[in-house]
Every structure is written in C-alpha cells, then in structure tokens.
XYZ file of C-alpha atoms in Angstrom:
363
model
C 102.761 113.917 228.931
C 105.798 115.629 230.373
C 108.312 113.174 231.836
C 109.311 113.757 235.456
C 111.606 111.706 237.632
C 110.622 110.008 240.864
C 111.938 112.783 243.087
C 110.032 115.479 241.184
C 106.893 113.362 241.246
C 107.127 112.958 245.004
C 107.851 116.615 245.537
C 104.904 117.762 243.406
C 102.632 115.193 245.005
C 103.498 116.115 248.601
C 101.252 119.163 248.784
C 98.291 117.351 247.281
C 98.701 114.423 249.608
C 98.843 116.676 252.656
C 95.786 118.654 251.590
C 93.723 115.600 250.739
C 94.708 113.523 253.751
C 91.826 112.097 255.744
C 92.659 111.930 259.421
C 92.262 108.232 259.995
C 94.418 107.473 263.040
C 92.527 106.395 266.177
C 93.363 109.643 267.951
C 92.122 111.740 265.044
C 88.883 109.791 264.762
C 88.318 110.292 268.460
C 88.830 114.029 268.104
C 86.083 114.182 265.489
C 83.650 111.830 267.199
C 84.283 112.898 270.772
C 84.909 109.283 271.769
C 87.661 108.385 274.262
C 91.089 107.652 272.802
C 92.272 104.096 273.424
C 95.988 103.510 273.741
C 97.761 100.179 273.786
C 99.571 98.986 276.886
C 102.691 96.870 277.133
C 100.597 93.725 277.512
C 98.846 94.051 274.141
C 101.424 96.009 272.148
C 103.097 94.437 269.108
C 106.372 96.246 269.863
C 109.348 93.899 270.226
C 111.602 96.514 271.871
C 111.454 97.530 275.552
C 108.780 100.082 276.254
C 109.499 103.561 277.639
C 113.254 103.081 277.242
C 113.801 106.659 276.103
C 113.402 110.072 277.687
C 109.803 111.255 277.244
C 109.016 114.429 275.321
C 107.676 116.990 277.777
C 107.952 120.175 275.724
C 107.296 121.402 272.210
C 107.900 124.428 270.084
C 104.866 126.183 268.637
C 105.773 127.186 265.085
C 103.528 129.817 263.571
C 106.331 131.931 262.110
C 108.198 129.573 259.830
C 109.926 129.667 256.472
C 110.207 125.982 255.575
C 107.031 124.220 256.736
C 103.457 125.169 255.812
C 101.029 127.009 258.024
C 97.979 124.988 259.037
C 95.834 128.116 259.410
C 94.333 127.022 262.720
C 92.028 129.143 264.818
C 91.665 128.928 268.572
C 89.371 125.892 268.327
C 92.077 123.856 266.604
C 94.802 125.135 268.913
C 92.714 124.254 271.967
C 92.326 120.711 270.654
C 96.062 120.499 270.037
C 96.857 121.562 273.593
C 94.597 118.724 274.769
C 96.558 116.244 272.670
C 99.811 117.649 274.045
C 98.563 117.385 277.614
C 97.488 113.762 277.104
C 100.970 112.943 275.822
C 102.664 114.452 278.883
C 103.800 117.804 277.512
C 104.154 120.422 280.253
C 106.015 123.184 278.380
C 105.180 125.022 275.153
C 107.617 127.387 273.465
C 106.679 129.963 270.857
C 109.650 129.453 268.565
C 109.887 133.123 267.659
C 107.537 136.040 268.184
C 108.393 137.341 264.755
C 110.448 136.468 261.684
C 111.451 139.232 259.278
C 108.169 141.107 258.591
C 105.701 138.560 259.971
C 104.907 138.788 263.680
C 102.747 136.870 266.153
C 101.438 139.801 268.196
C 100.603 143.468 267.521
C 104.004 144.866 268.466
C 103.973 148.648 268.427
C 107.730 148.665 267.984
C 107.903 146.109 265.152
C 104.920 147.574 263.304
C 106.764 150.888 263.169
C 109.714 148.994 261.673
C 107.625 147.816 258.723
C 106.290 144.489 259.999
C 102.828 143.324 258.988
C 99.871 143.494 261.370
C 98.834 139.944 262.407
C 95.151 139.003 262.264
C 95.288 137.302 265.688
C 97.361 137.893 268.812
C 98.908 134.433 268.965
C 101.025 135.140 272.041
C 97.946 136.070 274.030
C 96.157 132.925 272.793
C 99.101 130.654 273.586
C 99.387 132.108 277.096
C 95.660 131.666 277.732
C 95.727 128.059 276.545
C 98.839 127.348 278.609
C 97.019 128.756 281.633
C 93.995 126.593 280.842
C 95.989 123.373 280.547
C 98.423 124.137 283.370
C 101.477 124.315 281.132
C 104.529 126.543 281.175
C 104.886 129.000 278.304
C 108.231 130.263 277.038
C 108.549 133.143 274.626
C 110.874 132.973 271.637
C 112.481 136.300 270.731
C 112.202 138.194 267.458
C 114.303 136.978 264.504
C 115.087 139.858 262.153
C 116.451 137.501 259.486
C 119.465 139.787 259.091
C 121.737 137.333 260.864
C 120.959 134.754 258.167
C 121.694 137.332 255.460
C 124.837 138.934 256.871
C 126.154 136.718 259.668
C 126.011 139.762 261.956
C 124.318 138.938 265.270
C 124.248 142.567 266.423
C 120.902 143.057 264.669
C 119.255 140.496 266.938
C 120.371 142.269 270.091
C 119.249 145.683 268.890
C 115.804 144.521 267.691
C 115.063 142.584 270.827
C 115.970 145.336 273.298
C 112.503 146.761 272.704
C 110.684 143.484 272.058
C 111.709 141.941 275.391
C 110.337 144.896 277.370
C 107.161 144.959 275.284
C 106.501 141.243 275.691
C 107.016 141.353 279.451
C 104.648 144.304 279.889
C 101.924 142.800 277.693
C 102.082 139.114 278.652
C 104.725 138.292 281.228
C 103.068 140.298 283.975
C 99.595 139.080 283.012
C 99.738 135.291 282.702
C 100.749 132.747 285.326
C 101.943 130.383 282.565
C 104.651 132.795 281.388
C 107.695 130.937 282.665
C 110.740 131.979 280.675
C 112.425 132.804 277.423
C 113.870 131.154 274.334
C 116.795 132.961 272.709
C 115.786 132.051 269.187
C 118.972 132.892 267.280
C 120.201 129.524 265.967
C 123.831 128.644 265.331
C 126.047 125.584 265.243
C 129.657 126.702 265.587
C 131.712 129.371 267.330
C 130.082 132.112 265.254
C 131.495 135.620 265.580
C 129.463 137.593 268.086
C 127.501 134.591 269.369
C 128.705 134.780 272.961
C 128.057 138.511 273.216
C 124.613 138.145 271.616
C 123.441 135.385 273.957
C 124.876 137.170 276.989
C 123.125 140.442 276.193
C 119.776 138.886 275.328
C 119.824 136.459 278.249
C 120.818 139.207 280.667
C 117.997 141.508 279.594
C 115.397 138.709 279.671
C 116.395 137.828 283.219
C 116.559 141.420 284.425
C 113.139 142.398 283.129
C 111.386 139.233 284.347
C 112.940 138.797 287.765
C 115.282 135.994 286.745
C 113.016 133.723 284.689
C 115.065 131.029 282.909
C 116.378 131.191 279.353
C 117.484 128.531 276.899
C 118.951 128.119 273.431
C 118.559 125.413 270.777
C 121.574 125.322 268.449
C 122.267 122.654 265.882
C 125.224 120.306 265.634
C 127.166 120.901 262.425
C 126.941 117.246 261.445
C 126.668 115.472 258.122
C 122.962 116.357 257.776
C 123.454 120.102 258.357
C 122.747 120.898 254.713
C 120.343 122.964 252.656
C 117.113 121.466 251.382
C 118.634 120.321 248.085
C 120.889 117.717 249.726
C 120.703 115.072 252.450
C 124.304 114.856 253.713
C 127.697 116.575 253.406
C 131.311 115.494 253.771
C 132.843 118.242 255.930
C 130.927 117.556 259.143
C 132.253 118.701 262.506
C 134.137 116.130 264.586
C 133.123 115.323 268.147
C 136.391 116.810 269.399
C 135.965 120.104 267.528
C 132.337 120.319 268.638
C 133.468 119.929 272.249
C 136.166 122.611 271.955
C 133.893 125.185 270.367
C 130.930 124.653 272.670
C 133.084 124.622 275.772
C 134.150 128.146 274.796
C 130.573 129.223 274.105
C 129.201 127.755 277.342
C 131.962 129.425 279.306
C 130.857 132.775 277.913
C 127.074 132.415 278.271
C 126.370 130.169 281.278
C 125.590 133.098 283.591
C 122.612 134.139 281.480
C 121.579 130.941 279.670
C 120.142 128.196 281.857
C 119.687 125.349 279.389
C 120.835 124.204 275.971
C 118.664 121.964 273.788
C 120.812 120.840 270.864
C 118.826 119.887 267.765
C 119.367 116.155 267.292
C 118.649 115.692 263.601
C 121.913 116.788 261.992
C 124.008 113.782 263.021
C 123.635 110.120 262.153
C 122.023 107.666 264.540
C 125.291 105.868 265.293
C 126.825 109.234 266.296
C 124.186 110.092 268.889
C 125.924 108.653 271.948
C 129.261 110.354 271.228
C 127.793 113.835 270.714
C 125.178 113.487 273.461
C 127.823 112.460 275.988
C 129.879 115.548 275.169
C 126.835 117.821 275.365
C 125.905 116.528 278.806
C 129.492 116.776 280.064
C 129.775 120.401 278.958
C 126.390 121.383 280.393
C 127.272 119.834 283.747
C 130.664 121.559 283.735
C 129.109 124.992 283.296
C 126.058 124.478 285.512
C 123.526 124.392 282.667
C 120.655 121.995 282.030
C 121.131 119.659 279.078
C 117.993 119.197 276.997
C 117.503 117.547 273.638
C 115.494 119.046 270.810
C 114.179 115.746 269.475
C 113.203 116.628 265.948
C 109.973 114.893 264.977
C 110.509 115.514 261.260
C 112.679 113.443 258.949
C 115.929 114.844 257.529
C 116.801 111.629 255.657
C 114.374 112.113 252.766
C 114.696 114.212 249.593
C 111.363 115.886 250.469
C 111.543 118.524 253.213
C 109.870 117.941 255.666
C 107.598 115.069 256.649
C 106.932 113.422 260.035
C 109.783 111.173 261.112
C 109.725 107.397 261.150
C 108.928 106.312 264.711
C 112.040 104.136 265.106
C 114.271 107.103 264.275
C 112.605 109.204 266.964
C 112.848 106.277 269.392
C 116.589 105.877 268.790
C 117.158 109.559 269.533
C 115.088 109.542 272.720
C 116.828 106.403 273.955
C 120.259 107.940 273.336
C 119.232 111.059 275.277
C 118.162 108.899 278.200
C 121.457 107.011 278.171
C 123.324 110.317 278.266
C 121.315 111.481 281.286
C 119.647 114.446 279.621
C 117.390 116.605 281.791
C 114.485 117.180 279.400
C 113.296 116.454 275.866
C 111.434 118.967 273.754
C 110.488 118.580 270.103
C 110.252 120.536 266.928
C 107.467 120.326 266.472
C 104.345 118.646 267.812
C 101.589 120.420 265.887
C 102.911 119.669 262.401
C 104.689 116.362 262.933
C 103.013 114.547 265.853
C 99.512 115.933 266.211
C 96.525 113.739 265.286
C 94.986 116.794 263.599
C 98.084 117.754 261.608
C 97.797 118.342 257.877
C 100.181 115.386 257.555
C 98.418 112.037 257.845
C 101.579 110.398 259.182
C 101.684 112.689 262.231
C 98.679 111.096 263.916
C 100.196 107.657 263.440
C 103.460 108.870 264.993
C 101.430 110.096 267.962
C 99.827 106.658 268.314
C 103.177 104.849 268.142
C 104.650 107.225 270.725
C 101.727 106.715 273.093
C 102.008 102.948 272.635
C 105.769 102.980 273.308
C 105.393 104.993 276.520
C 102.358 102.977 277.707
C 100.164 106.076 277.797
C 96.493 105.219 277.821
C 93.731 107.814 277.773
C-alpha cells in the first residue's frame, strides 16, 4: 500500500466524507421529516458563556460562481428550503457574490455570452430574486468578475466589463423585483492597490445612477497573517494595524461618495487581533460616513484543508468582537455551504444548531 502522510490522508478523505455525509443534525432531520425544529433556550442550554453576546448574522452571500469551494448542484427546491433556514435564523439580506466569474455566469447575459462565456442551465439571478421576494428579504447583486484582475493586477478590466452588465442586470431584474435592493462591488482587494479607488468610484457611480441611488458595498480582506494561498496557514509579513489604517483611510476618502458600506472579511487576522482591527475599521467608516459591516466568515482558515465549516467558538469570538466595536451589520460567507442544515458538509448543520442555541432562537 502506498504510504501517505496525515495531511494527504485528510485531504483525500475530505471529498468522500462530504459526499457520504448523512444529515443528522436536528435541523436537517426536521427538513426531511417535515417536523418542527426545536431550538434550545438559555434555560436549558449547556453553554457556559453569555448568550447572544455577539452581533447576529443578518445577511449572507450566495456563492454559485466559485473557484475554491464545491458546487452543491441544488435546484430550486433545495434553494427554497435554504431560504427558509436563513429566514428562521434571522437573515434579511442575500447577496449574489458575483453574477459571473471568468466564463461561468449566473444568468443568460447577452453581452457576456458574446464575449465567450458559457450559457448557464438556469437563470439563478431570477430564481434568487423570486425567492427573496417570497421570503421578504433584500437581494443585492454582485457584479461580474472577469478574473483578469487576479491575473494582471489591472482593475480597468472590471470597469469595462461591468459597464454593460450593470445596465443589463437593472433592465432584467432590478426593475422587475421588489427585493432588488442594491449592489455588491465584487472586486476584492486588501491594500492600496493601483486603480482601486478609480474602479470602485466608477462602478459605484454607475450602479447608483442606473438604479436611482440604491446602495452599494464592498468586502475587502485584511492583509493579516492568514492572508495566504491554500498551501499555507499563516505568513510573517502581515500588515500592521497602523498601516492598515493609513491605506484604508486613503481608499475610503476616495470612494465614500459611491460606496455606502464596507464589510471587511474577518478571517485573515488572529482572534486576539480582532478588537484592534475592528476598532480602526469602525473609526474609518464613521469618519467617511459609511456603514461598517463585518463579513463573518463561517469557514475555517486555521486548518490545512481548505475549506470546512468553522468551529463555533471561533465564529462566536468574531461576532462578539464586532459587537464590541459597534458594527452596523454582520453578513457571512457563506451560509449555504458552511451553516446550512442541508449543506454537503455534515458540520454545517451542527454549526447552525449551535448558532441558534447561542442566540436563543427557537422555531
């Protein structure tokens, strides 16, 4: 038999475990049986920490165009069930993380199909808007990601591609659905990247002009010790709090007219760094009249396997730090893979149960 080390064994086993997982959490069993979901209350919970001491998650990305987590191949039946789970948890906002990535797209875009993109089998944007209407949620549309920024560092491609996409999306969905409530400028960055201010200004300005001023937001990452590729867990040359503040003060100054909120990803810094960075983020957002959100990542960056649902205590620490800093809203990447009782990952349903228990949510 070929010898493999522990890390290789875990990596090769991950796919099999996910595929073979039997959904055994209480919420998942209820979904199959149709029985009511029972949630613990503070009086009968085994938790030894204060309940509901963090900011609750009220928004989630919807990731159907990804490059580093697997598709779950859901149809509308599964998505409808997931929206019900989200609603029960208190989620009021869903965000399509990007309407296209490189050649894969979420809707039949006449413009992007002419550019060589592949025809999708389902119009996911239409489905997401209909489900958001059904469950009285707000829907935000993530822009197209050409992938060229990641290849070249040139953000001009994103502006040019989205000039047509923004108009197309508004005509097809924005005017049609009451749930369509704003935009997500999906280009991700962490530092004072060349062209970033101009890119966000142009995209935000066009989104607002075409939609009558609907709000926009961004979700950058903090260039912390965990901002590494999938082969590593940490790095040495992480950004300092002071440098982070200087760079993002400059960026916020340049974009605040056309970007209404910033939801920094919270998984790239260590847990004992949360308060320092969160305090700076909130101070800068207040200074420039922007809302300060947190993108509370519900997947774990501390493991050699990328990516599994996060340990509940890690998520709790991040939500509690965001509450201490006075953040305005918490969204997550991403409910359907990492918190949903019907996720392909068995651990996700258990994370959902622990979250519901912590926030005293009983269905």
